């Protein structure tokens, strides 16, 4: 008997099916200081959750402003990714599988683009992958039972150091060794500043507006959870649905705003695909991280979170030591500067990196 997922999130089931177990009845939220202390003393981050707050008015203003500025740029990147996926996978048996939670809005946009451009409604699921614990194999088996000929394309929002890229590769190798069905670990992302994905929309490190909010731009779904104190290891990974944040939810507004640009930017998508020179994976971003580790004397590489998306997460969920800003990109980092000011986190200019910014976590 196939385990059935719970109905989750504020997106329509037409846009995405979350293969997650609803654990909204369990209190897992801890403040950042407590979480940081537990993480650094050995508790796995997936066993607890950060507290989700209503975004401030000032922060929402930046979200809307950024969405207006970057909507077309994101739409172009979505189209570029989608067209590459079609080249690699074809359309006949394509199943889009986004990695919750950052991958979910991007997966929806790719699904919407393919429907607009090719009039094909590809299945889209969102599943959990957890650094150090792998992918949700119950979810993978569910998809393969529903779609026996599935050509699965995994989707994420962006790359940082490439930790999830490596986690996905290891997870697929482990799955393939034990099943006749074979998974392709070639991850597709909207932005690849880490140079660790071969299918990407851009390698520029710019703000994807869905990175600057938590659940309120991700279908009101929490980060995914794997805590075997109250979960069955044979079940789906868990997540919470934050119904109490419905009044602040901009998840569908975000999707609709970007999807409305698809037809307008078709020529730019085609031009970017023609001009693309290299899709080689060079791990250029990791070289930047190693340099930062040496310059700032940081023993644990997990304390270095490069890129706009990861720096935003550090400011929202972790205890930052300082934020490194590449002065060439300072005009594009208004939300980073606002969050750092709100939290009294020092800013330091640092240009020797392939990223626009980098968050450094405080050792507690």
Tab-separated table of C-alpha atoms in Angstrom:
chain	number	residue	atom	x	y	z
A	1	UNK	CA	0.000	0.000	0.000
A	2	UNK	CA	1.338	3.432	-1.007
A	3	UNK	CA	1.566	6.005	1.791
A	4	UNK	CA	-0.576	9.035	0.950
A	5	UNK	CA	0.627	12.615	1.592
A	6	UNK	CA	-1.348	15.260	3.466
A	7	UNK	CA	-2.851	18.241	1.654
A	8	UNK	CA	-0.404	21.034	2.314
A	9	UNK	CA	0.186	24.663	1.504
A	10	UNK	CA	-1.572	27.646	-0.011
A	11	UNK	CA	-0.760	26.775	-3.628
A	12	UNK	CA	-3.340	24.965	-5.745
A	13	UNK	CA	-2.876	21.242	-6.337
A	14	UNK	CA	-2.724	22.167	-10.031
A	15	UNK	CA	0.558	23.996	-9.331
A	16	UNK	CA	2.194	21.528	-6.948
A	17	UNK	CA	1.569	18.481	-4.770
A	18	UNK	CA	3.602	18.507	-1.545
A	19	UNK	CA	4.739	14.998	-0.653
A	20	UNK	CA	5.011	15.838	3.038
A	21	UNK	CA	3.395	14.829	6.316
A	22	UNK	CA	1.576	17.685	8.076
A	23	UNK	CA	3.072	18.035	11.568
A	24	UNK	CA	1.403	21.360	12.388
A	25	UNK	CA	0.262	19.985	15.760
A	26	UNK	CA	3.860	19.622	17.005
A	27	UNK	CA	5.693	22.572	18.587
A	28	UNK	CA	9.189	22.601	17.101
A	29	UNK	CA	9.957	26.312	16.868
A	30	UNK	CA	12.869	27.660	18.894
A	31	UNK	CA	14.374	31.144	18.886
A	32	UNK	CA	17.545	31.649	16.855
A	33	UNK	CA	19.865	31.722	19.872
A	34	UNK	CA	18.583	28.383	21.212
A	35	UNK	CA	18.608	26.757	17.775
A	36	UNK	CA	22.136	27.973	17.072
A	37	UNK	CA	23.380	26.587	20.375
A	38	UNK	CA	21.748	23.203	19.701
A	39	UNK	CA	23.014	23.020	16.103
A	40	UNK	CA	26.562	23.829	17.142
A	41	UNK	CA	26.405	21.243	19.936
A	42	UNK	CA	25.360	18.470	17.548
A	43	UNK	CA	21.552	18.537	17.183
A	44	UNK	CA	20.603	18.224	13.524
A	45	UNK	CA	18.941	21.329	12.073
A	46	UNK	CA	16.111	19.248	10.597
A	47	UNK	CA	14.855	18.220	14.064
A	48	UNK	CA	13.602	21.739	14.905
A	49	UNK	CA	12.320	24.880	13.224
A	50	UNK	CA	12.999	28.613	13.416
A	51	UNK	CA	10.187	30.869	14.612
A	52	UNK	CA	8.232	32.302	11.670
A	53	UNK	CA	7.322	35.975	12.042
A	54	UNK	CA	5.125	38.377	10.122
A	55	UNK	CA	7.557	40.306	7.881
A	56	UNK	CA	7.926	43.985	8.825
A	57	UNK	CA	6.334	46.671	6.645
A	58	UNK	CA	9.768	47.923	5.627
A	59	UNK	CA	10.799	44.446	4.590
A	60	UNK	CA	7.616	43.855	2.598
A	61	UNK	CA	8.235	47.142	0.787
A	62	UNK	CA	11.609	45.789	-0.287
A	63	UNK	CA	9.988	42.519	-1.413
A	64	UNK	CA	7.467	44.337	-3.627
A	65	UNK	CA	10.091	46.748	-4.942
A	66	UNK	CA	12.481	43.895	-5.733
A	67	UNK	CA	9.727	41.897	-7.398
A	68	UNK	CA	8.970	44.841	-9.690
A	69	UNK	CA	12.653	45.276	-10.540
A	70	UNK	CA	13.467	41.593	-11.117
A	71	UNK	CA	10.210	40.006	-12.346
A	72	UNK	CA	11.281	39.971	-15.997
A	73	UNK	CA	14.835	38.886	-15.143
A	74	UNK	CA	13.463	35.950	-13.160
A	75	UNK	CA	10.999	35.084	-15.927
A	76	UNK	CA	13.896	34.953	-18.411
A	77	UNK	CA	15.913	32.705	-16.084
A	78	UNK	CA	12.888	30.402	-15.607
A	79	UNK	CA	12.461	30.100	-19.363
A	80	UNK	CA	16.165	29.399	-19.884
A	81	UNK	CA	16.064	26.623	-17.255
A	82	UNK	CA	12.839	25.130	-18.639
A	83	UNK	CA	14.147	25.004	-22.207
A	84	UNK	CA	17.337	23.263	-21.045
A	85	UNK	CA	15.297	20.721	-19.079
A	86	UNK	CA	13.282	19.920	-22.195
A	87	UNK	CA	16.502	19.378	-24.170
A	88	UNK	CA	17.885	17.051	-21.475
A	89	UNK	CA	14.693	15.219	-20.489
A	90	UNK	CA	12.134	15.669	-23.260
A	91	UNK	CA	8.479	16.308	-22.456
A	92	UNK	CA	6.802	12.913	-22.857
A	93	UNK	CA	7.563	11.518	-19.387
A	94	UNK	CA	8.895	14.623	-17.657
A	95	UNK	CA	8.087	14.980	-13.948
A	96	UNK	CA	9.277	18.139	-12.202
A	97	UNK	CA	10.347	17.491	-8.595
A	98	UNK	CA	11.280	20.556	-6.583
A	99	UNK	CA	13.291	20.408	-3.384
A	100	UNK	CA	11.277	21.944	-0.565
A	101	UNK	CA	11.186	24.663	0.284
A	102	UNK	CA	13.296	27.041	-1.832
A	103	UNK	CA	12.803	24.958	-4.959
A	104	UNK	CA	9.004	24.940	-4.762
A	105	UNK	CA	8.203	28.390	-6.247
A	106	UNK	CA	10.785	27.786	-8.988
A	107	UNK	CA	9.272	24.397	-9.813
A	108	UNK	CA	5.827	25.982	-10.094
A	109	UNK	CA	7.180	28.669	-12.426
A	110	UNK	CA	8.881	26.050	-14.625
A	111	UNK	CA	5.636	24.050	-14.778
A	112	UNK	CA	3.701	27.234	-15.675
A	113	UNK	CA	6.253	28.169	-18.359
A	114	UNK	CA	6.066	24.737	-20.016
A	115	UNK	CA	2.275	24.879	-20.033
A	116	UNK	CA	2.295	28.364	-21.569
A	117	UNK	CA	4.931	27.541	-24.187
A	118	UNK	CA	4.112	23.922	-25.068
A	119	UNK	CA	0.527	23.411	-23.817
A	120	UNK	CA	1.683	20.444	-21.741
A	121	UNK	CA	0.748	20.106	-18.080
A	122	UNK	CA	3.734	18.319	-16.533
A	123	UNK	CA	3.320	16.779	-13.057
A	124	UNK	CA	5.050	18.738	-10.282
A	125	UNK	CA	5.812	17.488	-6.793
A	126	UNK	CA	7.701	19.083	-3.933
A	127	UNK	CA	9.717	16.763	-1.705
A	128	UNK	CA	12.212	17.026	1.137
A	129	UNK	CA	15.975	16.761	0.982
A	130	UNK	CA	18.017	17.335	4.140
A	131	UNK	CA	21.743	17.977	4.290
A	132	UNK	CA	23.408	15.010	5.965
A	133	UNK	CA	20.244	12.895	5.869
A	134	UNK	CA	19.453	12.582	2.197
A	135	UNK	CA	16.311	12.690	0.103
A	136	UNK	CA	12.850	11.458	1.109
A	137	UNK	CA	12.806	8.015	-0.526
A	138	UNK	CA	9.164	7.481	0.455
A	139	UNK	CA	8.320	10.483	-1.735
A	140	UNK	CA	10.458	9.170	-4.595
A	141	UNK	CA	8.721	5.780	-4.460
A	142	UNK	CA	5.330	7.534	-4.457
A	143	UNK	CA	6.236	9.453	-7.631
A	144	UNK	CA	7.537	6.354	-9.402
A	145	UNK	CA	4.392	4.416	-8.460
A	146	UNK	CA	2.245	7.201	-9.942
A	147	UNK	CA	4.488	7.683	-12.992
A	148	UNK	CA	6.321	4.401	-13.766
A	149	UNK	CA	8.110	5.907	-16.800
A	150	UNK	CA	8.951	9.178	-15.045
A	151	UNK	CA	11.966	11.176	-16.162
A	152	UNK	CA	12.447	13.108	-12.931
A	153	UNK	CA	14.052	16.547	-13.018
A	154	UNK	CA	15.061	17.864	-9.599
A	155	UNK	CA	14.725	21.639	-9.080
A	156	UNK	CA	16.137	24.019	-6.490
A	157	UNK	CA	16.162	27.785	-6.159
A	158	UNK	CA	19.866	28.588	-6.129
A	159	UNK	CA	23.275	27.229	-5.203
A	160	UNK	CA	25.558	28.366	-2.389
A	161	UNK	CA	28.549	26.146	-1.666
A	162	UNK	CA	26.897	23.227	-3.458
A	163	UNK	CA	25.952	21.222	-0.350
A	164	UNK	CA	22.543	20.223	-1.728
A	165	UNK	CA	24.073	19.420	-5.129
A	166	UNK	CA	26.377	16.941	-3.380
A	167	UNK	CA	23.598	15.640	-1.124
A	168	UNK	CA	21.379	14.955	-4.146
A	169	UNK	CA	24.187	13.150	-5.960
A	170	UNK	CA	24.853	10.892	-2.960
A	171	UNK	CA	21.132	10.270	-2.430
A	172	UNK	CA	20.576	9.300	-6.068
A	173	UNK	CA	23.610	6.995	-6.061
A	174	UNK	CA	22.273	5.275	-2.935
A	175	UNK	CA	18.751	4.947	-4.403
A	176	UNK	CA	20.044	3.665	-7.762
A	177	UNK	CA	22.159	0.997	-6.054
A	178	UNK	CA	19.041	-0.482	-4.435
A	179	UNK	CA	16.305	-0.016	-7.063
A	180	UNK	CA	15.797	-0.950	-10.685
A	181	UNK	CA	14.468	2.561	-11.361
A	182	UNK	CA	17.339	5.010	-11.844
A	183	UNK	CA	17.385	8.665	-10.824
A	184	UNK	CA	19.323	11.393	-12.602
A	185	UNK	CA	21.019	13.702	-10.075
A	186	UNK	CA	21.549	16.552	-12.553
A	187	UNK	CA	20.052	19.428	-10.521
A	188	UNK	CA	18.436	22.430	-12.245
A	189	UNK	CA	18.484	25.793	-10.467
A	190	UNK	CA	17.388	29.319	-11.222
A	191	UNK	CA	20.673	30.906	-10.084
A	192	UNK	CA	24.043	29.140	-9.863
A	193	UNK	CA	26.611	31.554	-8.424
A	194	UNK	CA	28.444	28.561	-6.965
A	195	UNK	CA	29.074	27.128	-10.483
A	196	UNK	CA	27.971	23.679	-9.285
A	197	UNK	CA	24.952	23.000	-11.537
A	198	UNK	CA	24.971	22.421	-15.291
A	199	UNK	CA	21.307	23.399	-15.792
A	200	UNK	CA	20.794	26.975	-14.622
A	201	UNK	CA	19.042	30.197	-15.547
A	202	UNK	CA	21.913	32.487	-14.617
A	203	UNK	CA	25.186	32.390	-12.725
A	204	UNK	CA	24.698	35.938	-11.478
A	205	UNK	CA	24.217	36.253	-7.721
A	206	UNK	CA	21.129	38.429	-7.505
A	207	UNK	CA	18.132	38.549	-5.199
A	208	UNK	CA	15.419	36.068	-6.071
A	209	UNK	CA	12.518	37.648	-4.147
A	210	UNK	CA	11.359	34.246	-2.893
A	211	UNK	CA	14.650	34.069	-0.950
A	212	UNK	CA	13.869	37.122	1.145
A	213	UNK	CA	10.758	35.754	2.844
A	214	UNK	CA	10.135	32.469	4.610
A	215	UNK	CA	6.866	30.517	4.428
A	216	UNK	CA	4.869	33.552	3.257
A	217	UNK	CA	6.346	33.207	-0.238
A	218	UNK	CA	6.568	29.402	-0.166
A	219	UNK	CA	2.958	28.327	0.191
A	220	UNK	CA	2.944	28.881	3.997
A	221	UNK	CA	4.942	25.678	4.388
A	222	UNK	CA	7.789	25.401	6.891
A	223	UNK	CA	11.222	24.007	6.309
A	224	UNK	CA	11.089	20.228	6.154
A	225	UNK	CA	11.558	18.181	9.323
A	226	UNK	CA	12.936	14.729	10.069
A	227	UNK	CA	12.651	14.013	13.767
A	228	UNK	CA	12.260	10.334	14.573
A	229	UNK	CA	11.171	11.094	18.134
A	230	UNK	CA	7.658	11.506	16.773
A	231	UNK	CA	7.919	10.548	13.079
A	232	UNK	CA	8.018	7.147	11.354
A	233	UNK	CA	11.149	6.745	9.231
A	234	UNK	CA	9.035	4.987	6.557
A	235	UNK	CA	6.688	7.988	6.272
A	236	UNK	CA	7.141	11.216	4.321
A	237	UNK	CA	9.347	13.869	5.856
A	238	UNK	CA	7.292	16.436	7.740
A	239	UNK	CA	6.451	20.134	7.482
A	240	UNK	CA	4.095	22.595	9.118
A	241	UNK	CA	1.392	24.678	7.479
A	242	UNK	CA	1.319	28.184	8.965
A	243	UNK	CA	-2.374	28.958	8.596
A	244	UNK	CA	-1.998	31.865	11.046
A	245	UNK	CA	0.132	33.720	8.454
A	246	UNK	CA	-2.500	33.641	5.707
A	247	UNK	CA	-2.993	37.412	5.884
A	248	UNK	CA	0.701	37.908	4.980
A	249	UNK	CA	0.849	35.226	2.254
A	250	UNK	CA	2.231	36.457	-1.090
A	251	UNK	CA	3.038	33.005	-2.503
A	252	UNK	CA	0.547	33.061	-5.377
A	253	UNK	CA	1.008	36.790	-6.021
A	254	UNK	CA	4.715	36.104	-6.566
A	255	UNK	CA	4.062	33.235	-8.991
A	256	UNK	CA	1.413	35.122	-10.958
A	257	UNK	CA	3.534	38.272	-11.254
A	258	UNK	CA	6.496	36.445	-12.771
A	259	UNK	CA	4.416	34.092	-14.929
A	260	UNK	CA	2.685	37.139	-16.450
A	261	UNK	CA	6.059	38.106	-18.004
A	262	UNK	CA	6.736	34.828	-19.850
A	263	UNK	CA	5.320	35.772	-23.254
A	264	UNK	CA	6.926	39.217	-23.152
A	265	UNK	CA	10.458	37.857	-22.589
A	266	UNK	CA	10.490	35.035	-25.168
A	267	UNK	CA	13.061	36.740	-27.394
A	268	UNK	CA	15.399	37.337	-24.456
A	269	UNK	CA	15.105	33.665	-23.438
A	270	UNK	CA	15.990	32.516	-26.944
A	271	UNK	CA	18.879	34.997	-27.124
A	272	UNK	CA	20.355	33.862	-23.812
A	273	UNK	CA	20.175	30.226	-24.875
A	274	UNK	CA	21.991	31.081	-28.123
A	275	UNK	CA	24.681	33.077	-26.313
A	276	UNK	CA	25.370	30.488	-23.631
A	277	UNK	CA	29.017	29.478	-23.895
A	278	UNK	CA	29.714	27.108	-21.001
A	279	UNK	CA	27.673	25.050	-18.565
A	280	UNK	CA	30.729	23.409	-17.002
A	281	UNK	CA	30.678	22.704	-13.277
A	282	UNK	CA	33.854	24.301	-11.880
A	283	UNK	CA	32.946	24.719	-8.164
A	284	UNK	CA	34.207	28.296	-8.525
A	285	UNK	CA	32.085	29.345	-5.569
A	286	UNK	CA	33.707	26.795	-3.270
A	287	UNK	CA	37.096	28.288	-4.089
A	288	UNK	CA	35.770	31.653	-2.862
A	289	UNK	CA	34.526	29.980	0.321
A	290	UNK	CA	37.927	28.373	0.969
A	291	UNK	CA	39.577	31.785	0.600
A	292	UNK	CA	37.095	33.329	3.067
A	293	UNK	CA	37.722	30.476	5.490
A	294	UNK	CA	41.456	31.201	5.418
A	295	UNK	CA	41.230	35.018	5.563
A	296	UNK	CA	38.794	35.047	8.502
A	297	UNK	CA	40.206	32.032	10.340
A	298	UNK	CA	36.977	30.000	10.282
A	299	UNK	CA	37.454	26.337	11.215
A	300	UNK	CA	33.977	25.056	10.253
A	301	UNK	CA	33.016	25.625	6.608
A	302	UNK	CA	29.337	25.287	7.581
A	303	UNK	CA	29.675	28.704	9.262
A	304	UNK	CA	30.166	30.295	5.816
A	305	UNK	CA	26.960	30.861	3.836
A	306	UNK	CA	27.704	32.457	0.455
A	307	UNK	CA	25.322	34.130	-1.962
A	308	UNK	CA	22.306	36.396	-1.623
A	309	UNK	CA	19.868	33.597	-0.800
A	310	UNK	CA	22.045	31.985	1.854
A	311	UNK	CA	23.065	35.321	3.409
A	312	UNK	CA	19.379	36.193	3.723
A	313	UNK	CA	18.747	32.893	5.513
A	314	UNK	CA	21.625	33.585	7.925
A	315	UNK	CA	20.075	36.935	8.850
A	316	UNK	CA	16.594	35.458	9.248
A	317	UNK	CA	17.362	32.144	10.960
A	318	UNK	CA	20.860	32.002	12.405
A	319	UNK	CA	23.151	34.073	14.675
A	320	UNK	CA	25.358	36.088	12.296
A	321	UNK	CA	28.903	37.141	13.165
A	322	UNK	CA	29.255	39.511	10.215
A	323	UNK	CA	28.085	39.969	6.626
A	324	UNK	CA	30.577	40.309	3.776
A	325	UNK	CA	29.423	42.592	0.972
A	326	UNK	CA	30.999	42.677	-2.468
A	327	UNK	CA	31.110	46.447	-3.158
A	328	UNK	CA	30.368	45.867	-6.860
A	329	UNK	CA	26.882	44.648	-5.885
A	330	UNK	CA	26.010	46.933	-2.985
A	331	UNK	CA	23.205	48.690	-4.906
A	332	UNK	CA	21.392	45.345	-5.261
A	333	UNK	CA	21.559	44.373	-1.581
A	334	UNK	CA	19.077	46.733	0.075
A	335	UNK	CA	17.268	43.956	1.928
A	336	UNK	CA	20.553	42.527	3.266
A	337	UNK	CA	21.576	45.952	4.575
A	338	UNK	CA	18.138	46.453	6.182
A	339	UNK	CA	18.185	43.065	7.924
A	340	UNK	CA	21.755	43.598	9.137
A	341	UNK	CA	20.817	47.014	10.531
A	342	UNK	CA	17.718	45.590	12.266
A	343	UNK	CA	19.843	42.894	13.915
A	344	UNK	CA	22.937	45.041	14.617
A	345	UNK	CA	25.131	42.785	12.483
A	346	UNK	CA	28.416	44.309	11.247
A	347	UNK	CA	28.932	44.745	7.499
A	348	UNK	CA	32.377	44.374	5.943
A	349	UNK	CA	33.356	45.041	2.339
A	350	UNK	CA	35.064	42.051	0.713
A	351	UNK	CA	35.508	41.720	-3.037
A	352	UNK	CA	37.528	38.497	-3.403
A	353	UNK	CA	34.521	36.245	-4.030
A	354	UNK	CA	32.277	35.158	-6.889
A	355	UNK	CA	29.216	36.121	-4.799
A	356	UNK	CA	27.451	39.418	-4.134
A	357	UNK	CA	27.574	38.779	-0.396
A	358	UNK	CA	28.285	36.130	2.219
A	359	UNK	CA	26.928	35.478	5.708
A	360	UNK	CA	29.300	34.349	8.436
A	361	UNK	CA	27.738	32.536	11.407
A	362	UNK	CA	28.847	33.333	14.934
A	363	UNK	CA	30.414	30.507	16.902
A	364	UNK	CA	28.531	30.202	20.200
